[in-house]
mmCIF file of C-alpha atoms in Angstrom:
data_model
loop_
_atom_site.group_PDB
_atom_site.id
_atom_site.type_symbol
_atom_site.label_atom_id
_atom_site.label_comp_id
_atom_site.label_asym_id
_atom_site.label_seq_id
_atom_site.Cartn_x
_atom_site.Cartn_y
_atom_site.Cartn_z
ATOM 1 C CA UNK A 1 29.226 31.475 13.319
ATOM 2 C CA UNK A 2 29.698 27.743 13.420
ATOM 3 C CA UNK A 3 27.203 25.499 11.706
ATOM 4 C CA UNK A 4 26.951 21.871 12.691
ATOM 5 C CA UNK A 5 25.199 19.103 10.844
ATOM 6 C CA UNK A 6 24.219 15.935 12.711
ATOM 7 C CA UNK A 7 23.502 12.664 11.002
ATOM 8 C CA UNK A 8 21.136 10.291 12.777
ATOM 9 C CA UNK A 9 21.769 6.644 12.009
ATOM 10 C CA UNK A 10 18.826 4.277 12.022
ATOM 11 C CA UNK A 11 19.251 0.628 11.242
ATOM 12 C CA UNK A 12 17.364 -2.604 11.588
ATOM 13 C CA UNK A 13 18.445 -4.884 14.401
ATOM 14 C CA UNK A 14 15.949 -7.657 13.842
ATOM 15 C CA UNK A 15 13.568 -8.587 11.082
ATOM 16 C CA UNK A 16 11.581 -11.809 11.143
ATOM 17 C CA UNK A 17 9.177 -12.707 8.381
ATOM 18 C CA UNK A 18 7.383 -16.037 8.574
ATOM 19 C CA UNK A 19 4.956 -17.047 5.827
ATOM 20 C CA UNK A 20 3.130 -20.339 6.080
ATOM 21 C CA UNK A 21 2.064 -21.451 2.657
ATOM 22 C CA UNK A 22 1.423 -24.432 0.470
ATOM 23 C CA UNK A 23 4.513 -25.516 -1.496
ATOM 24 C CA UNK A 24 4.195 -24.459 -5.128
ATOM 25 C CA UNK A 25 4.081 -27.256 -7.698
ATOM 26 C CA UNK A 26 5.023 -25.766 -11.056
ATOM 27 C CA UNK A 27 3.399 -28.510 -13.137
ATOM 28 C CA UNK A 28 0.122 -28.563 -11.206
ATOM 29 C CA UNK A 29 -2.814 -26.451 -12.409
ATOM 30 C CA UNK A 30 -5.442 -27.981 -10.149
ATOM 31 C CA UNK A 31 -7.456 -25.315 -8.334
ATOM 32 C CA UNK A 32 -8.412 -25.704 -4.681
ATOM 33 C CA UNK A 33 -11.660 -24.951 -2.886
ATOM 34 C CA UNK A 34 -10.001 -23.141 0.005
ATOM 35 C CA UNK A 35 -6.590 -21.872 0.965
ATOM 36 C CA UNK A 36 -5.013 -20.703 4.181
ATOM 37 C CA UNK A 37 -1.927 -18.587 4.754
ATOM 38 C CA UNK A 38 -0.405 -16.975 7.803
ATOM 39 C CA UNK A 39 2.164 -14.213 7.990
ATOM 40 C CA UNK A 40 4.032 -12.813 10.987
ATOM 41 C CA UNK A 41 6.428 -9.878 10.686
ATOM 42 C CA UNK A 42 8.386 -8.208 13.462
ATOM 43 C CA UNK A 43 10.773 -5.297 12.966
ATOM 44 C CA UNK A 44 13.059 -3.825 15.623
ATOM 45 C CA UNK A 45 14.893 -0.571 14.916
ATOM 46 C CA UNK A 46 17.318 1.531 16.985
ATOM 47 C CA UNK A 47 18.228 5.199 16.884
ATOM 48 C CA UNK A 48 21.350 6.532 18.628
ATOM 49 C CA UNK A 49 21.316 9.572 20.884
ATOM 50 C CA UNK A 50 21.478 12.733 18.769
ATOM 51 C CA UNK A 51 21.666 16.477 19.555
ATOM 52 C CA UNK A 52 18.622 18.325 18.205
ATOM 53 C CA UNK A 53 18.301 21.949 19.328
ATOM 54 C CA UNK A 54 15.050 22.464 17.388
ATOM 55 C CA UNK A 55 12.605 19.743 18.428
ATOM 56 C CA UNK A 56 8.849 19.783 18.023
ATOM 57 C CA UNK A 57 5.959 17.396 18.515
ATOM 58 C CA UNK A 58 6.544 15.804 15.091
ATOM 59 C CA UNK A 59 10.330 15.508 15.357
ATOM 60 C CA UNK A 60 12.637 12.605 16.081
ATOM 61 C CA UNK A 61 13.248 12.448 19.808
ATOM 62 C CA UNK A 62 16.721 13.284 21.118
ATOM 63 C CA UNK A 63 17.565 10.251 23.336
ATOM 64 C CA UNK A 64 18.617 6.866 21.985
ATOM 65 C CA UNK A 65 15.589 4.740 21.296
ATOM 66 C CA UNK A 66 14.629 1.193 20.343
ATOM 67 C CA UNK A 67 11.169 0.342 19.064
ATOM 68 C CA UNK A 68 9.541 -2.830 17.743
ATOM 69 C CA UNK A 69 6.490 -3.466 15.581
ATOM 70 C CA UNK A 70 4.627 -6.727 15.057
ATOM 71 C CA UNK A 71 1.923 -7.641 12.559
ATOM 72 C CA UNK A 72 0.248 -11.016 12.104
ATOM 73 C CA UNK A 73 -2.360 -11.791 9.449
ATOM 74 C CA UNK A 74 -4.491 -14.804 8.590
ATOM 75 C CA UNK A 75 -5.356 -15.095 4.887
ATOM 76 C CA UNK A 76 -8.424 -17.266 4.333
ATOM 77 C CA UNK A 77 -9.832 -17.814 0.846
ATOM 78 C CA UNK A 78 -12.913 -19.791 -0.174
ATOM 79 C CA UNK A 79 -14.065 -20.755 -3.663
ATOM 80 C CA UNK A 80 -17.760 -19.956 -4.268
ATOM 81 C CA UNK A 81 -18.859 -20.758 -7.812
ATOM 82 C CA UNK A 82 -17.075 -20.752 -11.160
ATOM 83 C CA UNK A 83 -14.212 -18.212 -11.014
ATOM 84 C CA UNK A 84 -15.667 -16.576 -7.883
ATOM 85 C CA UNK A 85 -14.114 -16.445 -4.420
ATOM 86 C CA UNK A 86 -14.257 -14.590 -1.126
ATOM 87 C CA UNK A 87 -11.374 -13.650 1.173
ATOM 88 C CA UNK A 88 -11.255 -12.744 4.861
ATOM 89 C CA UNK A 89 -8.120 -11.475 6.633
ATOM 90 C CA UNK A 90 -8.216 -10.932 10.402
ATOM 91 C CA UNK A 91 -5.079 -9.112 11.524
ATOM 92 C CA UNK A 92 -3.355 -8.054 14.729
ATOM 93 C CA UNK A 93 -0.845 -5.205 14.876
ATOM 94 C CA UNK A 94 1.039 -3.534 17.691
ATOM 95 C CA UNK A 95 4.189 -1.718 18.665
ATOM 96 C CA UNK A 96 5.569 1.594 17.497
ATOM 97 C CA UNK A 97 8.065 3.058 15.096
ATOM 98 C CA UNK A 98 10.989 5.221 16.204
ATOM 99 C CA UNK A 99 9.588 8.449 17.746
ATOM 100 C CA UNK A 100 6.068 7.156 17.048
ATOM 101 C CA UNK A 101 6.801 7.189 13.287
ATOM 102 C CA UNK A 102 7.498 10.946 13.262
ATOM 103 C CA UNK A 103 10.497 13.013 12.241
ATOM 104 C CA UNK A 104 11.417 11.254 8.982
ATOM 105 C CA UNK A 105 9.617 12.114 5.760
ATOM 106 C CA UNK A 106 9.967 8.633 4.244
ATOM 107 C CA UNK A 107 9.706 6.696 7.469
ATOM 108 C CA UNK A 108 11.999 3.719 7.864
ATOM 109 C CA UNK A 109 9.446 1.079 8.892
ATOM 110 C CA UNK A 110 6.499 0.370 6.613
ATOM 111 C CA UNK A 111 4.929 -1.728 9.369
ATOM 112 C CA UNK A 112 4.692 1.246 11.759
ATOM 113 C CA UNK A 113 1.378 3.108 12.001
ATOM 114 C CA UNK A 114 0.655 6.487 13.561
ATOM 115 C CA UNK A 115 -2.067 5.114 15.832
ATOM 116 C CA UNK A 116 -0.986 6.593 19.179
ATOM 117 C CA UNK A 117 -1.621 3.528 21.351
ATOM 118 C CA UNK A 118 1.087 0.888 20.694
ATOM 119 C CA UNK A 119 -0.890 -1.934 22.342
ATOM 120 C CA UNK A 120 -1.701 -4.812 19.936
ATOM 121 C CA UNK A 121 -5.129 -4.513 18.320
ATOM 122 C CA UNK A 122 -7.183 -7.170 16.535
ATOM 123 C CA UNK A 123 -9.203 -5.965 13.529
ATOM 124 C CA UNK A 124 -10.535 -7.087 10.164
ATOM 125 C CA UNK A 125 -7.998 -6.047 7.542
ATOM 126 C CA UNK A 126 -9.733 -7.401 4.434
ATOM 127 C CA UNK A 127 -13.073 -8.933 3.504
ATOM 128 C CA UNK A 128 -13.730 -8.889 -0.224
ATOM 129 C CA UNK A 129 -15.384 -10.752 -3.077
ATOM 130 C CA UNK A 130 -13.700 -11.460 -6.431
ATOM 131 C CA UNK A 131 -15.347 -12.591 -9.679
ATOM 132 C CA UNK A 132 -13.363 -13.294 -12.841
ATOM 133 C CA UNK A 133 -14.804 -13.700 -16.337
ATOM 134 C CA UNK A 134 -12.500 -15.559 -18.715
ATOM 135 C CA UNK A 135 -12.451 -14.499 -22.367
ATOM 136 C CA UNK A 136 -10.135 -17.189 -23.773
ATOM 137 C CA UNK A 137 -9.464 -20.900 -23.451
ATOM 138 C CA UNK A 138 -5.709 -20.369 -23.119
ATOM 139 C CA UNK A 139 -4.694 -20.077 -19.483
ATOM 140 C CA UNK A 140 -1.711 -18.869 -17.490
ATOM 141 C CA UNK A 141 -0.483 -20.612 -14.361
ATOM 142 C CA UNK A 142 -0.382 -17.884 -11.727
ATOM 143 C CA UNK A 143 0.229 -20.116 -8.736
ATOM 144 C CA UNK A 144 -1.447 -20.388 -5.370
ATOM 145 C CA UNK A 145 -0.801 -17.658 -2.820
ATOM 146 C CA UNK A 146 -2.270 -15.493 -0.112
ATOM 147 C CA UNK A 147 -5.760 -14.357 -1.165
ATOM 148 C CA UNK A 148 -5.494 -16.389 -4.366
ATOM 149 C CA UNK A 149 -7.580 -19.584 -4.518
ATOM 150 C CA UNK A 150 -7.388 -20.050 -8.289
ATOM 151 C CA UNK A 151 -4.017 -21.193 -9.615
ATOM 152 C CA UNK A 152 -4.892 -20.516 -13.260
ATOM 153 C CA UNK A 153 -6.422 -17.625 -15.164
ATOM 154 C CA UNK A 154 -7.327 -17.074 -18.797
ATOM 155 C CA UNK A 155 -4.874 -15.000 -20.806
ATOM 156 C CA UNK A 156 -7.728 -12.567 -21.435
ATOM 157 C CA UNK A 157 -10.004 -11.864 -18.490
ATOM 158 C CA UNK A 158 -12.139 -9.332 -16.639
ATOM 159 C CA UNK A 159 -12.102 -9.254 -12.835
ATOM 160 C CA UNK A 160 -14.414 -7.482 -10.390
ATOM 161 C CA UNK A 161 -13.487 -6.954 -6.737
ATOM 162 C CA UNK A 162 -15.807 -5.551 -4.084
ATOM 163 C CA UNK A 163 -15.322 -5.116 -0.338
ATOM 164 C CA UNK A 164 -12.645 -4.078 2.142
ATOM 165 C CA UNK A 165 -9.000 -4.266 1.058
ATOM 166 C CA UNK A 166 -5.865 -2.217 0.595
ATOM 167 C CA UNK A 167 -5.900 -0.401 -2.740
ATOM 168 C CA UNK A 168 -2.158 -1.093 -2.854
ATOM 169 C CA UNK A 169 -3.061 -4.801 -3.162
ATOM 170 C CA UNK A 170 -4.041 -4.123 -6.771
ATOM 171 C CA UNK A 171 -2.302 -0.876 -7.809
ATOM 172 C CA UNK A 172 1.313 0.292 -8.032
ATOM 173 C CA UNK A 173 2.624 -3.244 -7.699
ATOM 174 C CA UNK A 174 6.332 -3.966 -8.057
ATOM 175 C CA UNK A 175 8.129 -7.305 -7.876
ATOM 176 C CA UNK A 176 11.070 -5.850 -5.957
ATOM 177 C CA UNK A 177 9.670 -2.993 -3.895
ATOM 178 C CA UNK A 178 6.070 -3.025 -2.712
ATOM 179 C CA UNK A 179 5.584 -5.093 0.451
ATOM 180 C CA UNK A 180 7.396 -3.852 3.605
ATOM 181 C CA UNK A 181 6.799 -7.226 5.238
ATOM 182 C CA UNK A 182 9.209 -8.941 2.873
ATOM 183 C CA UNK A 183 10.982 -6.183 0.898
ATOM 184 C CA UNK A 184 12.206 -2.635 1.554
ATOM 185 C CA UNK A 185 10.881 -1.090 4.784
ATOM 186 C CA UNK A 186 10.960 2.544 3.666
ATOM 187 C CA UNK A 187 7.587 4.261 3.094
ATOM 188 C CA UNK A 188 8.977 5.997 0.019
ATOM 189 C CA UNK A 189 9.786 2.663 -1.644
ATOM 190 C CA UNK A 190 6.749 0.548 -0.880
ATOM 191 C CA UNK A 191 4.454 2.774 -3.010
ATOM 192 C CA UNK A 192 4.769 5.887 -5.149
ATOM 193 C CA UNK A 193 5.486 8.608 -2.583
ATOM 194 C CA UNK A 194 3.371 11.223 -4.345
ATOM 195 C CA UNK A 195 0.291 8.976 -4.383
ATOM 196 C CA UNK A 196 -1.787 9.960 -1.367
ATOM 197 C CA UNK A 197 -3.448 6.582 -1.599
ATOM 198 C CA UNK A 198 -6.820 6.268 0.172
ATOM 199 C CA UNK A 199 -6.747 4.269 3.383
ATOM 200 C CA UNK A 200 -7.587 4.278 7.049
ATOM 201 C CA UNK A 201 -4.788 4.582 9.593
ATOM 202 C CA UNK A 202 -3.786 0.935 9.053
ATOM 203 C CA UNK A 203 -3.840 1.063 5.259
ATOM 204 C CA UNK A 204 -7.266 -0.328 4.309
ATOM 205 C CA UNK A 205 -10.343 1.051 2.562
ATOM 206 C CA UNK A 206 -13.728 -0.056 1.151
ATOM 207 C CA UNK A 207 -14.712 0.073 -2.501
ATOM 208 C CA UNK A 208 -14.603 -1.595 -5.901
ATOM 209 C CA UNK A 209 -11.896 -2.530 -8.416
ATOM 210 C CA UNK A 210 -12.266 -3.706 -12.010
ATOM 211 C CA UNK A 211 -9.383 -5.056 -14.105
ATOM 212 C CA UNK A 212 -9.083 -6.188 -17.703
ATOM 213 C CA UNK A 213 -6.050 -8.288 -18.537
ATOM 214 C CA UNK A 214 -4.471 -9.563 -21.747
ATOM 215 C CA UNK A 215 -0.981 -10.668 -22.831
ATOM 216 C CA UNK A 216 -0.400 -7.182 -24.292
ATOM 217 C CA UNK A 217 -1.567 -4.948 -21.456
ATOM 218 C CA UNK A 218 -3.617 -4.716 -18.279
ATOM 219 C CA UNK A 219 -5.850 -1.839 -17.256
ATOM 220 C CA UNK A 220 -7.470 -1.436 -13.853
ATOM 221 C CA UNK A 221 -9.693 1.166 -12.203
ATOM 222 C CA UNK A 222 -10.949 1.678 -8.653
ATOM 223 C CA UNK A 223 -13.301 3.893 -6.690
ATOM 224 C CA UNK A 224 -12.979 3.683 -2.911
ATOM 225 C CA UNK A 225 -13.764 5.471 0.350
ATOM 226 C CA UNK A 226 -11.506 7.917 2.196
ATOM 227 C CA UNK A 227 -11.263 8.630 5.948
ATOM 228 C CA UNK A 228 -13.256 11.412 7.627
ATOM 229 C CA UNK A 229 -10.055 12.937 9.020
ATOM 230 C CA UNK A 230 -6.444 12.917 7.879
ATOM 231 C CA UNK A 231 -4.827 9.609 8.907
ATOM 232 C CA UNK A 232 -8.137 8.666 10.530
ATOM 233 C CA UNK A 233 -9.620 5.237 11.130
ATOM 234 C CA UNK A 234 -13.281 6.082 10.438
ATOM 235 C CA UNK A 235 -14.278 6.235 6.786
ATOM 236 C CA UNK A 236 -16.346 9.112 5.392
ATOM 237 C CA UNK A 237 -19.782 7.823 4.394
ATOM 238 C CA UNK A 238 -20.578 10.905 2.299
ATOM 239 C CA UNK A 239 -19.206 9.086 -0.714
ATOM 240 C CA UNK A 240 -20.601 11.633 -3.182
ATOM 241 C CA UNK A 241 -18.338 14.275 -1.658
ATOM 242 C CA UNK A 242 -15.534 12.063 -0.326
ATOM 243 C CA UNK A 243 -14.001 9.382 -2.552
ATOM 244 C CA UNK A 244 -10.806 8.444 -4.319
ATOM 245 C CA UNK A 245 -10.400 7.102 -7.837
ATOM 246 C CA UNK A 246 -7.447 5.483 -9.551
ATOM 247 C CA UNK A 247 -6.672 4.299 -13.074
ATOM 248 C CA UNK A 248 -3.567 2.289 -13.976
ATOM 249 C CA UNK A 249 -2.212 0.857 -17.225
ATOM 250 C CA UNK A 250 0.379 -1.920 -17.054
ATOM 251 C CA UNK A 251 2.431 -3.053 -20.049
ATOM 252 C CA UNK A 252 4.691 -6.115 -19.744
ATOM 253 C CA UNK A 253 7.804 -6.507 -21.907
ATOM 254 C CA UNK A 254 10.996 -8.543 -22.192
ATOM 255 C CA UNK A 255 14.627 -7.511 -22.557
ATOM 256 C CA UNK A 256 17.039 -10.348 -23.360
ATOM 257 C CA UNK A 257 14.295 -12.829 -22.389
ATOM 258 C CA UNK A 258 14.011 -11.253 -18.928
ATOM 259 C CA UNK A 259 10.591 -10.005 -17.803
ATOM 260 C CA UNK A 260 9.891 -6.355 -17.158
ATOM 261 C CA UNK A 261 6.905 -4.042 -16.932
ATOM 262 C CA UNK A 262 5.921 -0.400 -16.879
ATOM 263 C CA UNK A 263 2.913 0.924 -14.936
ATOM 264 C CA UNK A 264 1.380 4.365 -15.318
ATOM 265 C CA UNK A 265 -0.982 5.428 -12.536
ATOM 266 C CA UNK A 266 -3.361 8.372 -12.319
ATOM 267 C CA UNK A 267 -5.406 9.303 -9.237
ATOM 268 C CA UNK A 268 -8.081 11.823 -8.254
ATOM 269 C CA UNK A 269 -9.293 12.270 -4.669
ATOM 270 C CA UNK A 270 -12.150 14.277 -3.147
ATOM 271 C CA UNK A 271 -12.132 14.728 0.636
ATOM 272 C CA UNK A 272 -12.880 17.109 3.508
ATOM 273 C CA UNK A 273 -9.346 18.501 3.204
ATOM 274 C CA UNK A 274 -7.733 21.742 4.285
ATOM 275 C CA UNK A 275 -6.001 24.104 1.861
ATOM 276 C CA UNK A 276 -2.374 25.126 2.414
ATOM 277 C CA UNK A 277 -2.633 28.623 0.893
ATOM 278 C CA UNK A 278 -5.814 29.492 2.785
ATOM 279 C CA UNK A 279 -4.368 28.335 6.102
ATOM 280 C CA UNK A 280 -1.277 30.538 5.594
ATOM 281 C CA UNK A 281 -3.386 33.527 4.599
ATOM 282 C CA UNK A 282 -5.581 33.100 7.680
ATOM 283 C CA UNK A 283 -2.657 32.887 10.108
ATOM 284 C CA UNK A 284 0.791 33.474 8.566
ATOM 285 C CA UNK A 285 2.619 33.047 11.895
ATOM 286 C CA UNK A 286 0.947 29.800 12.938
ATOM 287 C CA UNK A 287 -1.045 28.237 10.091
ATOM 288 C CA UNK A 288 -3.684 25.685 11.069
ATOM 289 C CA UNK A 289 -4.560 23.432 8.152
ATOM 290 C CA UNK A 290 -7.529 21.912 10.004
ATOM 291 C CA UNK A 291 -9.280 25.322 10.203
ATOM 292 C CA UNK A 292 -9.696 25.409 6.423
ATOM 293 C CA UNK A 293 -11.113 21.923 5.916
ATOM 294 C CA UNK A 294 -14.046 21.756 3.540
ATOM 295 C CA UNK A 295 -15.703 19.413 1.074
ATOM 296 C CA UNK A 296 -14.914 20.174 -2.536
ATOM 297 C CA UNK A 297 -11.150 19.957 -2.082
ATOM 298 C CA UNK A 298 -9.372 17.684 -4.553
ATOM 299 C CA UNK A 299 -5.970 16.126 -4.971
ATOM 300 C CA UNK A 300 -4.720 14.566 -8.180
ATOM 301 C CA UNK A 301 -1.466 13.231 -9.564
ATOM 302 C CA UNK A 302 0.410 10.589 -11.511
ATOM 303 C CA UNK A 303 2.908 7.842 -10.803
ATOM 304 C CA UNK A 304 5.344 5.901 -12.971
ATOM 305 C CA UNK A 305 6.611 2.483 -11.904
ATOM 306 C CA UNK A 306 9.262 0.423 -13.747
ATOM 307 C CA UNK A 307 10.793 -2.973 -13.106
ATOM 308 C CA UNK A 308 13.207 -5.167 -15.036
ATOM 309 C CA UNK A 309 14.571 -8.589 -14.118
ATOM 310 C CA UNK A 310 18.309 -9.149 -14.612
ATOM 311 C CA UNK A 311 18.183 -12.860 -13.804
ATOM 312 C CA UNK A 312 16.180 -15.167 -11.549
ATOM 313 C CA UNK A 313 17.683 -13.606 -8.419
ATOM 314 C CA UNK A 314 18.102 -9.900 -9.156
ATOM 315 C CA UNK A 315 16.338 -7.019 -10.840
ATOM 316 C CA UNK A 316 16.055 -3.256 -11.138
ATOM 317 C CA UNK A 317 13.167 -0.944 -10.309
ATOM 318 C CA UNK A 318 12.388 2.761 -10.362
ATOM 319 C CA UNK A 319 9.505 4.985 -9.247
ATOM 320 C CA UNK A 320 8.574 8.593 -9.990
ATOM 321 C CA UNK A 321 5.417 10.380 -8.844
ATOM 322 C CA UNK A 322 3.815 13.821 -8.538
ATOM 323 C CA UNK A 323 0.708 15.369 -7.046
ATOM 324 C CA UNK A 324 -0.676 18.902 -7.241
ATOM 325 C CA UNK A 325 0.195 19.662 -3.584
ATOM 326 C CA UNK A 326 -2.500 22.290 -3.048
ATOM 327 C CA UNK A 327 -4.610 20.548 -0.449
ATOM 328 C CA UNK A 328 -3.934 18.613 2.715
ATOM 329 C CA UNK A 329 -2.149 15.263 2.744
ATOM 330 C CA UNK A 330 -4.964 12.925 3.716
ATOM 331 C CA UNK A 331 -3.759 9.330 4.077
ATOM 332 C CA UNK A 332 -0.294 8.595 2.681
ATOM 333 C CA UNK A 333 2.547 10.465 1.044
#
């Protein structure tokens, strides 16, 4: 019997990332009343023709294929009162990943969504309020950026965030591997792969975040909504039965005067999930995970995230994560 192994090659043909922003002035600490940023990202990927004798609905397709995604976001921030601000981000997204983002466990384009219809859609990505309470007179210059009106922040502070956002905006950050619009495309590199982080089909949720920061450590916690269905766009309003919670501790350090940090993340999710064991017991030949969905299902896990700068232009990073794996994948893994 002859066994053959085929290797499918997928590579990026085109990647354009345009970010309109105010030039940073390192010696300026003057805060602004408003800020405006715009980002446009387009990714084109190609897959060569490949033999695949066992092909299903969630497999890579056999023929050669080229697909393009496009996302464009407006980041508008407005200062309210002392250390308070509000941010609104309308966004448009369209296109499709290779084989509609199926067939690869860690998909190769972090800008591809499993939304079915590839036509561009306009929606509200973020709309949230942020209030910071400063606990010291000493300040750090953090710079002006997207969704960041204040250029300075006290070395010790407490921040509250409430509204619609991506939980990945505040958790599991990494200088080198976190944003597929400007860094690695792969889903397994933009966040901890074992963290089934709560989000609708486009990556956003509604909830609250609180963070305490100091020069020694930062600790942040969040409680947010989850979708009604796996990879769904409608959020479950039964928040007593369906919610996701995260806690992360971040410790900065230096090696040879180069900055580094370690982040330890824990998460706990309740949702109307199906159970893998029960679905196999009910129908061993053709398990149906959706037939076992029920409230009371939980998923929990941990993630470890490391980064270390080598110089101003290069650095190292590593991620490791785990979840219990008993109940249905709900939003991201």
